[in-house]
Coordinates of C-alpha atoms and ligand atoms in Angstrom, one line a residue:
X1 CA 11.2 14.7 -9.1
X2 CA 9.4 12.7 -6.6
X3 CA 6.5 13.2 -4.0
X4 CA 8.5 12.2 -0.8
X5 CA 5.2 12.4 1.5
X6 CA 3.7 9.0 -0.1
X7 CA 3.8 5.3 0.2
X8 CA 5.5 3.4 -2.4
X9 CA 6.0 -0.9 -2.6
X10 CA 9.4 -1.4 -1.2
X11 CA 9.5 -5.4 -1.9
X12 CA 7.1 -8.4 -1.7
X13 CA 7.0 -9.7 1.9
X14 CA 8.4 -12.7 1.0
X15 CA 11.6 -10.8 -0.2
X16 CA 12.4 -9.3 3.6
X17 CA 14.1 -12.0 5.6
X18 CA 16.5 -12.5 8.0
X19 CA 19.1 -11.3 5.5
X20 CA 20.0 -7.8 4.8
X21 CA 18.3 -6.4 1.5
X22 CA 19.3 -3.2 -0.4
X23 CA 16.8 -1.2 -2.1
X24 CA 16.9 2.0 -3.8
X25 CA 13.8 4.2 -3.6
X26 CA 13.4 7.7 -5.4
X27 CA 17.3 7.6 -5.3
X28 CA 17.7 6.9 -1.4
X29 CA 19.8 3.9 -0.7
X30 CA 17.9 1.8 1.9
X31 CA 18.3 -1.4 3.8
X32 CA 15.5 -3.9 4.4
X33 CA 15.2 -6.9 7.1
X34 CA 13.4 -8.3 9.8
X35 CA 13.6 -8.6 13.2
X36 CA 13.4 -11.7 15.1
X37 CA 9.8 -11.4 15.8
X38 CA 9.1 -10.5 12.0
X39 CA 8.7 -7.0 12.2
X40 CA 10.4 -5.3 9.0
X41 CA 12.4 -2.5 9.4
X42 CA 14.0 -0.2 6.6
X43 CA 17.1 1.9 7.4
X44 CA 19.5 4.3 5.6
X45 CA 21.8 2.1 4.0
X46 CA 25.0 3.7 4.7
X47 CA 27.0 3.7 7.8
X48 CA 28.1 7.5 8.9
X49 CA 31.6 6.2 9.1
X50 CA 33.1 6.2 5.8
X51 CA 29.4 5.6 4.2
X52 CA 29.9 1.7 3.8
X53 CA 26.4 0.1 2.9
X54 CA 25.0 -1.2 6.3
X55 CA 23.4 -4.4 3.8
X56 CA 27.7 -5.5 3.4
X57 CA 27.5 -5.8 7.4
X58 CA 25.2 -8.3 9.2
X59 CA 22.4 -8.7 11.4
X60 CA 22.9 -9.0 15.0
X61 CA 19.9 -9.8 17.3
X62 CA 17.5 -7.4 16.2
X63 CA 20.2 -4.6 15.2
X64 CA 22.5 -3.9 12.2
X65 CA 26.3 -4.5 12.5
X66 CA 28.7 -2.3 9.9
X67 CA 31.0 -4.8 8.1
X68 CA 34.0 -2.1 8.4
X69 CA 34.2 -1.4 11.8
X70 CA 31.1 -2.7 13.9
X71 CA 29.3 0.4 14.5
X72 CA 25.5 -1.2 15.6
X73 CA 22.4 0.3 14.9
X74 CA 19.3 -0.5 16.7
X75 CA 15.5 -0.8 14.6
X76 CA 15.1 3.3 15.1
X77 CA 18.5 3.9 13.3
X78 CA 19.9 4.7 16.8
X79 CA 24.1 3.8 17.0
X80 CA 24.2 1.5 20.2
X81 CA 27.7 0.5 20.0
X82 CA 31.3 2.1 18.4
X83 CA 34.2 -0.4 19.3
X84 CA 37.0 1.5 20.0
X85 CA 35.1 4.8 21.2
X86 CA 34.9 6.1 24.6
X87 CA 31.6 7.4 24.1
X88 CA 29.0 7.4 21.2
X89 CA 28.9 10.3 18.8
X90 CA 25.8 11.8 18.5
X91 CA 25.8 12.1 14.8
X92 CA 26.5 8.6 14.7
X93 CA 23.0 7.5 13.4
X94 CA 21.0 6.4 10.3
X95 CA 17.5 7.1 9.3
X96 CA 15.0 4.8 9.9
X97 CA 11.7 4.6 7.5
X98 CA 8.1 3.9 8.4
X99 CA 7.0 0.5 6.9
X100 CA 3.7 -1.5 6.8
X101 CA 3.1 -4.6 5.5
X102 CA -0.5 -5.0 3.2
X103 CA -1.5 -6.7 0.1
X104 CA 1.4 -9.2 0.3
X105 CA 4.2 -6.3 0.1
X106 CA 5.9 -4.0 2.1
X107 CA 5.3 -0.4 2.0
X108 CA 8.0 2.2 2.7
X109 CA 6.8 5.9 3.4
X110 CA 9.9 8.4 2.0
X111 CA 9.0 11.8 3.8
X112 CA 8.2 13.3 7.2
X113 CA 8.1 10.1 9.6
X114 CA 5.4 12.3 11.5
X115 CA 3.1 12.3 8.8
X116 CA 2.9 8.5 7.9
X117 CA -0.4 7.3 8.0
X118 CA -1.3 3.8 7.1
X119 CA -4.6 4.5 6.3
X120 CA -3.6 6.3 3.2
X121 CA -1.9 3.1 1.8
X122 CA -3.8 2.4 -1.7
X123 CA -7.1 0.7 -0.8
X124 CA -7.4 -2.8 -2.7
X125 CA -11.4 -3.4 -2.9
X126 CA -11.9 -6.8 -2.8
X127 CA -8.7 -8.4 -1.0
X128 CA -9.7 -11.2 1.2
X129 CA -12.8 -11.7 -0.2
X130 CA -13.5 -15.6 -0.8
X131 CA -15.1 -15.1 -3.9
X132 CA -12.1 -13.5 -5.7
X133 CA -8.8 -15.2 -7.5
X134 CA -5.7 -13.6 -7.2
X135 CA -2.5 -14.0 -9.2
X136 CA 0.8 -12.1 -8.5
X137 CA 4.1 -12.5 -9.9
X138 CA 7.5 -11.0 -10.2
X139 CA 8.5 -7.3 -10.0
X140 CA 10.0 -6.1 -13.2
X141 CA 12.5 -3.2 -13.4
X142 CA 11.5 -0.7 -16.1
X143 CA 14.8 1.5 -17.8
X144 CA 12.8 4.4 -18.1
X145 CA 11.0 7.4 -15.7
X146 CA 8.2 6.2 -13.7
X147 CA 5.8 8.9 -15.2
X148 CA 6.3 7.1 -18.5
X149 CA 4.4 4.4 -16.9
X150 CA 1.9 6.5 -15.4
X151 CA 1.0 7.8 -19.0
X152 CA 0.7 4.3 -20.1
X153 CA -1.5 3.4 -17.3
X154 CA -3.7 6.4 -18.3
X155 CA -3.8 5.5 -21.8
X156 CA -6.2 2.5 -22.8
X157 CA -5.7 3.1 -26.4
X158 CA -2.3 1.8 -26.6
X159 CA -3.5 -1.7 -26.3
X160 CA -4.8 -2.0 -29.7
X161 CA -0.9 -1.4 -31.3
X162 CA 1.0 -2.4 -28.1
X163 CA -0.9 -5.3 -26.9
X164 CA -2.7 -7.0 -30.0
X165 CA -2.5 -10.4 -29.4
X166 CA -3.6 -10.0 -25.8
X167 CA -5.5 -7.0 -24.2
X168 CA -6.1 -5.3 -27.9
X169 CA -8.9 -5.4 -30.7
X170 CA -9.9 -3.2 -33.6
X171 CA -12.7 -1.1 -31.3
X172 CA -9.8 -0.1 -29.0
X173 CA -8.2 2.3 -31.6
X174 CA -11.5 4.4 -32.2
X175 CA -13.8 4.2 -29.5
X176 CA -13.6 7.9 -27.7
X177 CA -12.3 8.4 -24.1
X178 CA -13.8 9.9 -21.2
X179 CA -11.5 11.6 -18.7
X180 CA -12.2 12.4 -15.2
X181 CA -10.3 14.4 -12.4
X182 CA -11.0 12.8 -8.9
X183 CA -9.4 14.5 -5.8
X184 CA -6.5 11.5 -5.8
X185 CA -6.0 11.0 -9.4
X186 CA -7.0 10.8 -12.9
X187 CA -9.5 8.0 -14.5
X188 CA -9.5 7.9 -18.1
X189 CA -12.7 5.1 -19.3
X190 CA -15.1 4.2 -21.9
X191 CA -17.4 1.3 -23.0
X192 CA -16.7 -0.4 -26.5
X193 CA -20.3 -1.8 -27.1
X194 CA -20.8 -5.0 -29.0
X195 CA -17.2 -5.7 -29.7
X196 CA -15.2 -8.7 -30.1
X197 CA -13.6 -9.8 -27.0
X198 CA -9.5 -9.5 -26.7
X199 CA -7.5 -12.8 -27.0
X200 CA -6.2 -12.3 -23.3
X201 CA -9.9 -12.2 -22.1
X202 CA -12.1 -14.8 -24.4
X203 CA -11.1 -17.9 -23.1
X204 CA -12.4 -16.6 -19.3
X205 CA -15.6 -15.2 -20.3
X206 CA -18.9 -17.5 -19.2
X207 CA -20.6 -16.3 -22.6
X208 CA -19.7 -16.5 -26.1
X209 CA -20.5 -14.1 -29.3
X210 CA -19.6 -10.2 -29.0
X211 CA -19.3 -8.1 -25.8
X212 CA -19.8 -4.8 -24.1
X213 CA -16.4 -3.9 -22.7
X214 CA -15.3 -1.0 -20.1
X215 CA -12.1 0.0 -19.9
X216 CA -11.5 1.6 -16.5
X217 CA -7.7 3.2 -16.1
X218 CA -7.5 5.2 -12.6
X219 CA -4.0 6.3 -11.9
X220 CA -3.6 7.9 -8.4
X221 CA -0.6 9.9 -6.6
X222 CA 2.3 9.5 -6.9
X223 CA 2.2 6.5 -9.3
X224 CA -0.4 3.8 -8.1
X225 CA -2.7 2.5 -10.8
X226 CA -6.1 0.1 -10.8
X227 CA -7.2 -1.1 -14.6
X228 CA -10.3 -2.8 -14.2
X229 CA -11.9 -4.7 -17.0
X230 CA -15.5 -5.4 -17.5
X231 CA -17.0 -7.6 -20.1
X232 CA -21.1 -8.4 -20.3
X233 CA -22.9 -10.1 -23.4
X234 CA -23.4 -7.7 -25.6
X235 CA -26.3 -5.4 -25.1
X236 CA -26.1 -6.0 -21.5
X237 CA -23.3 -3.8 -20.7
X238 CA -23.3 0.3 -19.2
X239 CA -22.4 2.3 -16.1
X240 CA -26.3 2.6 -15.5
X241 CA -27.3 -1.1 -14.7
X242 CA -26.4 -3.7 -12.8
X243 CA -24.0 -6.4 -14.0
X244 CA -25.0 -9.6 -16.1
X245 CA -25.0 -12.5 -14.1
X246 CA -22.0 -13.9 -16.4
X247 CA -20.0 -10.9 -16.4
X248 CA -16.5 -10.8 -16.3
X249 CA -14.6 -8.4 -13.8
X250 CA -11.0 -8.2 -13.5
X251 CA -9.1 -5.4 -11.4
X252 CA -5.6 -5.2 -12.3
X253 CA -3.1 -3.4 -9.3
X254 CA -0.1 -1.6 -10.4
X255 CA 2.4 -0.2 -7.9
X256 CA 5.5 1.8 -9.5
X257 CA 8.2 2.3 -7.2
X258 CA 10.7 5.2 -8.6
X259 CA 14.3 3.9 -8.0
X260 CA 15.7 7.0 -9.9
X261 CA 14.9 9.3 -12.4
X262 CA 15.7 6.6 -15.0
X263 CA 14.5 3.3 -13.3
X264 CA 11.2 1.9 -11.9
X265 CA 10.4 -1.1 -10.0
X266 CA 6.9 -2.3 -11.4
X267 CA 4.9 -4.3 -9.1
X268 CA 1.3 -5.9 -9.6
X269 CA -1.3 -8.5 -9.4
X270 CA -4.7 -9.2 -10.4
X271 CA -7.8 -9.9 -8.9
X272 CA -10.6 -11.5 -10.7
X273 CA -14.8 -12.5 -10.0
X274 CA -14.3 -16.3 -10.4
X275 CA -12.1 -19.3 -9.9
X276 CA -10.9 -18.1 -6.7
X277 CA -8.7 -21.2 -5.8
X278 CA -8.0 -22.1 -9.0
X279 CA -4.0 -22.7 -9.2
X280 CA -3.9 -23.1 -13.0
X281 CA -6.2 -20.4 -13.8
X282 CA -3.9 -18.0 -11.6
X283 CA -0.5 -19.4 -13.2
X284 CA -2.4 -18.4 -17.0
X285 CA -3.6 -15.1 -15.8
X286 CA 0.0 -14.5 -14.6
X287 CA 2.2 -15.6 -17.7
X288 CA -0.1 -13.8 -19.9
X289 CA 0.0 -10.7 -18.0
X290 CA 3.6 -10.7 -17.6
X291 CA 4.0 -11.2 -21.4
X292 CA 1.6 -8.3 -22.0
X293 CA 3.7 -6.0 -20.1
X294 CA 7.2 -7.1 -21.5
X295 CA 5.5 -5.4 -24.4
X296 CA 5.2 -2.4 -22.5
X297 CA 8.7 -2.5 -21.1
X298 CA 10.3 -2.9 -24.5
X299 CA 8.1 0.1 -25.8
X300 CA 8.7 2.3 -22.6
X301 CA 12.5 1.6 -22.6
X302 CA 12.5 2.5 -25.7
X303 CA 10.5 5.9 -25.2
X304 CA 12.6 6.9 -22.4
X305 CA 15.9 6.6 -24.7
X306 CA 13.8 8.7 -27.6
X307 CA 12.4 11.4 -25.5
X308 CA 16.3 11.7 -24.2
X309 CA 17.8 12.2 -27.6
X310 CA 15.3 14.2 -29.1
X311 CA 16.2 17.2 -31.4
X312 CA 12.8 18.0 -32.4
X313 CA 9.9 18.8 -30.2
X314 CA 7.6 15.8 -28.8
X315 CA 4.2 16.0 -30.2
X316 CA 1.2 15.6 -27.6
X317 CA -2.4 14.2 -28.6
X318 CA -5.8 14.2 -27.6
X319 CA -5.7 10.6 -26.1
X320 CA -2.8 12.8 -23.9
X321 CA -5.1 14.3 -21.9
X322 CA -5.5 12.1 -19.3
X323 CA -2.0 11.8 -18.5
X324 CA -1.0 15.4 -19.1
X325 CA -3.7 16.2 -16.3
X326 CA -2.0 13.8 -14.0
X327 CA 1.7 14.8 -14.3
X328 CA 0.6 18.7 -13.9
X329 CA -1.5 18.1 -10.8
X330 CA 1.6 15.7 -9.4
X331 CA 4.0 18.2 -10.2
X332 CA 1.9 20.9 -8.4
X333 CA 1.9 18.3 -5.3
X334 CA 6.1 18.2 -5.5
X335 CA 6.5 21.9 -5.5
X336 CA 4.1 22.2 -2.8
X337 CA 5.9 20.1 -0.7
X338 CA 9.2 21.5 -1.4
X339 CA 7.9 25.1 -0.4
X340 CA 6.8 23.5 3.0
X341 CA 10.2 21.7 3.4
X342 CA 12.0 25.2 2.6
X343 CA 10.0 26.8 5.2
X344 CA 10.6 24.3 7.8
X345 CA 14.3 24.8 7.5
Ligands
LIG401 FE1 0.1 -2.0 -22.0

């Protein structure tokens, strides 16, 4: 089940061009392209006549011509031409979806178009700040339900086992977690004081020796996350204090787009409070993050298979408190949306 009235990432901005690009979001087939002046168009990817994907047709000016019998649709999905017909049947239209470009990504609104408000798109705190560097890579396809990924992103403890060579250290095993329920999602966090820096971060720290490390894992509805990593010299960390001058900050943005129940597109980028223009640092960050996320992919794909095949009940633990609260609230939001739709019909 999916929340329809929400923004999802449809593609990186440079993936949407003057070619027709088929995508699937929440089980709905959509075709993306750009008009001559660069505006993104998102239409239902099925001609009303015989349902051939419009992505198998061609762009004509700012319109799309079906590759079967030439039915043509404008950017709003209205049919403008039916070759050989005396008049255009009023049902000859396709759905169009609101889109918005932000943070180098194309966002799509899958619900009631009248409710699409670009101000509701996830806020990226330091975007455009010249002091902060950014790295981004390709997207990734996960063969699992998107909620296994939201579970993962509300679970700072998994790094101790899944990411031993990158994000994890021994202190990631035992330090207790604090769960906060916010109006727009759930946050799980903890300070790990006087701990060894994890291998991924160590080369980038401006100080040596042990550190005070904070993990802040926050997932917002429906399935977007910010993971904040804070490293300060041992003895200087804590929420009540200003940052130490050598503080390392990394904000990792994670956006999941459900393709369907069993497949998820995963988009991410990281922002850091140092080396803003340094391509080499961005490249290293990008490669290390990708390698770590591949470790998540292997685990989550196998979790999906395991859960599908389970013959004894699944066990929840104390560490699942955050993920379960997130799932329950999202379930309520999806149910409420279903009731609204039913009342409108
Ligand atoms: Fe992970």
